[in-house]
Amino acid sequence: MARLAFRRVDQSVSRFRGLRVDRVLGFEVPVATSLCSRLLGLAYLDRDGAGMGLLIPHCRCVHTFGMRFDLDLCFFDAGGAVIAVRQALRPRRVAFCGGAAAVLEVPATQGGEFSALAS
């Protein structure tokens, strides 16, 4: 499995300020509960400003418009089980998973953070 490069959530990014932080699949990520954090996600941030990523509850479709780096996505069902993985989604794309209740967005890395889950 690929070694995870842990980065802290950048609290100076206003859309992340005050958000709850949860541990999901070994990632410590803010939970997008505000309108701004849900609409913008990780868009317009550089890779370091994105930290470990973002968990978006009640979500089954994400876009990568405004992204400055590729994303690895992990979709979860209502029970928290992984139901789909999309690796290295490039900017200006859309990813959809009909049965998803949440999605974890993580900056893509060499080899893919979710490569073990994709099989």
PDB file of C-alpha atoms in Angstrom:
ATOM      1  CA  MET A   1       0.000   0.000   0.000  1.00  0.00           C
ATOM      2  CA  ALA A   2       1.181   3.515  -0.773  1.00  0.00           C
ATOM      3  CA  ARG A   3       2.655   5.476   2.111  1.00  0.00           C
ATOM      4  CA  LEU A   4       0.274   8.226   3.183  1.00  0.00           C
ATOM      5  CA  ALA A   5       1.679  11.737   3.320  1.00  0.00           C
ATOM      6  CA  PHE A   6      -0.133  13.303   6.255  1.00  0.00           C
ATOM      7  CA  ARG A   7      -0.893  17.008   6.000  1.00  0.00           C
ATOM      8  CA  ARG A   8      -2.784  19.102   8.490  1.00  0.00           C
ATOM      9  CA  VAL A   9      -6.078  20.787   7.718  1.00  0.00           C
ATOM     10  CA  ASP A  10      -5.272  24.388   6.837  1.00  0.00           C
ATOM     11  CA  GLN A  11      -7.544  26.344   9.197  1.00  0.00           C
ATOM     12  CA  SER A  12      -6.480  29.586   7.502  1.00  0.00           C
ATOM     13  CA  VAL A  13      -8.599  28.552   4.494  1.00  0.00           C
ATOM     14  CA  SER A  14     -11.883  30.256   5.393  1.00  0.00           C
ATOM     15  CA  ARG A  15     -14.123  27.517   3.988  1.00  0.00           C
ATOM     16  CA  PHE A  16     -12.598  25.003   6.453  1.00  0.00           C
ATOM     17  CA  ARG A  17     -12.656  27.264   9.508  1.00  0.00           C
ATOM     18  CA  GLY A  18     -14.900  25.921  12.256  1.00  0.00           C
ATOM     19  CA  LEU A  19     -15.667  22.615  10.505  1.00  0.00           C
ATOM     20  CA  ARG A  20     -15.660  19.363  12.472  1.00  0.00           C
ATOM     21  CA  VAL A  21     -12.708  17.096  11.661  1.00  0.00           C
ATOM     22  CA  ASP A  22     -13.268  13.326  11.357  1.00  0.00           C
ATOM     23  CA  ARG A  23     -10.941  10.407  10.704  1.00  0.00           C
ATOM     24  CA  VAL A  24     -12.022   8.501   7.566  1.00  0.00           C
ATOM     25  CA  LEU A  25      -9.972   5.642   6.066  1.00  0.00           C
ATOM     26  CA  GLY A  26      -6.946   6.929   7.957  1.00  0.00           C
ATOM     27  CA  PHE A  27      -7.355  10.516   6.751  1.00  0.00           C
ATOM     28  CA  GLU A  28      -8.029  13.354   9.184  1.00  0.00           C
ATOM     29  CA  VAL A  29     -10.364  15.555   7.147  1.00  0.00           C
ATOM     30  CA  PRO A  30     -12.835  18.380   7.694  1.00  0.00           C
ATOM     31  CA  VAL A  31     -16.495  17.522   7.146  1.00  0.00           C
ATOM     32  CA  ALA A  32     -18.131  19.872   4.637  1.00  0.00           C
ATOM     33  CA  THR A  33     -21.212  21.077   6.477  1.00  0.00           C
ATOM     34  CA  SER A  34     -21.243  24.745   5.475  1.00  0.00           C
ATOM     35  CA  LEU A  35     -22.635  25.961   2.156  1.00  0.00           C
ATOM     36  CA  CYS A  36     -19.260  27.395   1.116  1.00  0.00           C
ATOM     37  CA  SER A  37     -17.309  24.223   1.938  1.00  0.00           C
ATOM     38  CA  ARG A  38     -19.839  22.066   0.065  1.00  0.00           C
ATOM     39  CA  LEU A  39     -19.930  24.256  -3.052  1.00  0.00           C
ATOM     40  CA  LEU A  40     -16.204  24.923  -3.330  1.00  0.00           C
ATOM     41  CA  GLY A  41     -14.798  21.714  -1.872  1.00  0.00           C
ATOM     42  CA  LEU A  42     -11.067  21.709  -2.654  1.00  0.00           C
ATOM     43  CA  ALA A  43     -11.406  23.945  -5.749  1.00  0.00           C
ATOM     44  CA  TYR A  44      -9.029  26.900  -6.190  1.00  0.00           C
ATOM     45  CA  LEU A  45      -6.668  25.605  -3.477  1.00  0.00           C
ATOM     46  CA  ASP A  46      -3.120  24.497  -4.097  1.00  0.00           C
ATOM     47  CA  ARG A  47      -2.247  20.949  -3.092  1.00  0.00           C
ATOM     48  CA  ASP A  48      -0.803  21.971   0.296  1.00  0.00           C
ATOM     49  CA  GLY A  49      -3.816  24.165   1.138  1.00  0.00           C
ATOM     50  CA  ALA A  50      -6.115  21.183   0.559  1.00  0.00           C
ATOM     51  CA  GLY A  51      -4.578  19.274   3.460  1.00  0.00           C
ATOM     52  CA  MET A  52      -5.603  15.618   3.640  1.00  0.00           C
ATOM     53  CA  GLY A  53      -8.860  16.225   1.782  1.00  0.00           C
ATOM     54  CA  LEU A  54     -12.541  16.755   2.523  1.00  0.00           C
ATOM     55  CA  LEU A  55     -15.507  14.567   3.461  1.00  0.00           C
ATOM     56  CA  ILE A  56     -18.768  15.713   1.866  1.00  0.00           C
ATOM     57  CA  PRO A  57     -21.845  14.108   3.473  1.00  0.00           C
ATOM     58  CA  HIS A  58     -25.166  13.762   1.602  1.00  0.00           C
ATOM     59  CA  CYS A  59     -23.326  13.854  -1.717  1.00  0.00           C
ATOM     60  CA  ARG A  60     -23.222  11.527  -4.706  1.00  0.00           C
ATOM     61  CA  CYS A  61     -21.810  13.793  -7.392  1.00  0.00           C
ATOM     62  CA  VAL A  62     -18.703  15.990  -7.387  1.00  0.00           C
ATOM     63  CA  HIS A  63     -17.048  18.239  -9.953  1.00  0.00           C
ATOM     64  CA  THR A  64     -13.420  19.156 -10.378  1.00  0.00           C
ATOM     65  CA  PHE A  65     -13.926  22.562 -12.018  1.00  0.00           C
ATOM     66  CA  GLY A  66     -11.418  24.994 -10.517  1.00  0.00           C
ATOM     67  CA  MET A  67      -9.167  22.165  -9.283  1.00  0.00           C
ATOM     68  CA  ARG A  68      -5.415  22.655  -9.476  1.00  0.00           C
ATOM     69  CA  PHE A  69      -4.574  18.961  -8.982  1.00  0.00           C
ATOM     70  CA  ASP A  70      -6.080  15.509  -9.586  1.00  0.00           C
ATOM     71  CA  LEU A  71      -8.399  13.940  -6.983  1.00  0.00           C
ATOM     72  CA  ASP A  72      -8.903  10.455  -5.640  1.00  0.00           C
ATOM     73  CA  LEU A  73     -12.557   9.958  -4.668  1.00  0.00           C
ATOM     74  CA  CYS A  74     -14.086   7.373  -2.369  1.00  0.00           C
ATOM     75  CA  PHE A  75     -17.889   7.089  -2.327  1.00  0.00           C
ATOM     76  CA  PHE A  76     -19.686   5.664   0.729  1.00  0.00           C
ATOM     77  CA  ASP A  77     -23.187   4.245   1.174  1.00  0.00           C
ATOM     78  CA  ALA A  78     -25.473   5.265   4.071  1.00  0.00           C
ATOM     79  CA  GLY A  79     -23.886   2.613   6.300  1.00  0.00           C
ATOM     80  CA  GLY A  80     -20.367   3.939   5.696  1.00  0.00           C
ATOM     81  CA  ALA A  81     -19.221   1.118   3.399  1.00  0.00           C
ATOM     82  CA  VAL A  82     -17.062   1.989   0.397  1.00  0.00           C
ATOM     83  CA  ILE A  83     -19.129   1.462  -2.766  1.00  0.00           C
ATOM     84  CA  ALA A  84     -17.024   3.137  -5.455  1.00  0.00           C
ATOM     85  CA  VAL A  85     -13.558   4.560  -5.982  1.00  0.00           C
ATOM     86  CA  ARG A  86     -12.400   6.973  -8.684  1.00  0.00           C
ATOM     87  CA  GLN A  87      -8.665   7.523  -8.943  1.00  0.00           C
ATOM     88  CA  ALA A  88      -6.769  10.495 -10.367  1.00  0.00           C
ATOM     89  CA  LEU A  89      -9.838  12.402 -11.541  1.00  0.00           C
ATOM     90  CA  ARG A  90      -8.458  15.306 -13.539  1.00  0.00           C
ATOM     91  CA  PRO A  91      -9.654  18.927 -13.337  1.00  0.00           C
ATOM     92  CA  ARG A  92     -12.811  19.913 -15.249  1.00  0.00           C
ATOM     93  CA  ARG A  93     -14.529  16.533 -14.779  1.00  0.00           C
ATOM     94  CA  VAL A  94     -17.659  15.235 -13.017  1.00  0.00           C
ATOM     95  CA  ALA A  95     -17.948  11.995 -11.038  1.00  0.00           C
ATOM     96  CA  PHE A  96     -21.280  10.456 -10.007  1.00  0.00           C
ATOM     97  CA  CYS A  97     -22.199   7.420  -7.886  1.00  0.00           C
ATOM     98  CA  GLY A  98     -25.953   6.835  -7.650  1.00  0.00           C
ATOM     99  CA  GLY A  99     -26.014   4.915  -4.361  1.00  0.00           C
ATOM    100  CA  ALA A 100     -23.612   7.191  -2.503  1.00  0.00           C
ATOM    101  CA  ALA A 101     -24.448   9.007   0.713  1.00  0.00           C
ATOM    102  CA  ALA A 102     -21.038  10.709   1.082  1.00  0.00           C
ATOM    103  CA  VAL A 103     -17.769  11.202  -0.768  1.00  0.00           C
ATOM    104  CA  LEU A 104     -14.210  11.612   0.451  1.00  0.00           C
ATOM    105  CA  GLU A 105     -12.057  13.868  -1.750  1.00  0.00           C
ATOM    106  CA  VAL A 106      -8.301  13.389  -1.376  1.00  0.00           C
ATOM    107  CA  PRO A 107      -5.490  14.925  -3.445  1.00  0.00           C
ATOM    108  CA  ALA A 108      -4.316  12.163  -5.809  1.00  0.00           C
ATOM    109  CA  THR A 109      -0.841  10.813  -5.277  1.00  0.00           C
ATOM    110  CA  GLN A 110       1.616   8.706  -7.204  1.00  0.00           C
ATOM    111  CA  GLY A 111       0.188   5.183  -7.101  1.00  0.00           C
ATOM    112  CA  GLY A 112      -3.178   6.320  -5.729  1.00  0.00           C
ATOM    113  CA  GLU A 113      -4.264   6.562  -2.107  1.00  0.00           C
ATOM    114  CA  PHE A 114      -7.204   4.223  -2.693  1.00  0.00           C
ATOM    115  CA  SER A 115      -5.491   1.648  -4.897  1.00  0.00           C
ATOM    116  CA  ALA A 116      -6.192  -1.161  -2.403  1.00  0.00           C
ATOM    117  CA  LEU A 117      -9.919  -0.262  -2.292  1.00  0.00           C
ATOM    118  CA  ALA A 118     -10.308  -0.062  -6.077  1.00  0.00           C
ATOM    119  CA  SER A 119     -10.061  -3.825  -6.640  1.00  0.00           C
TER     120      SER A 119
END
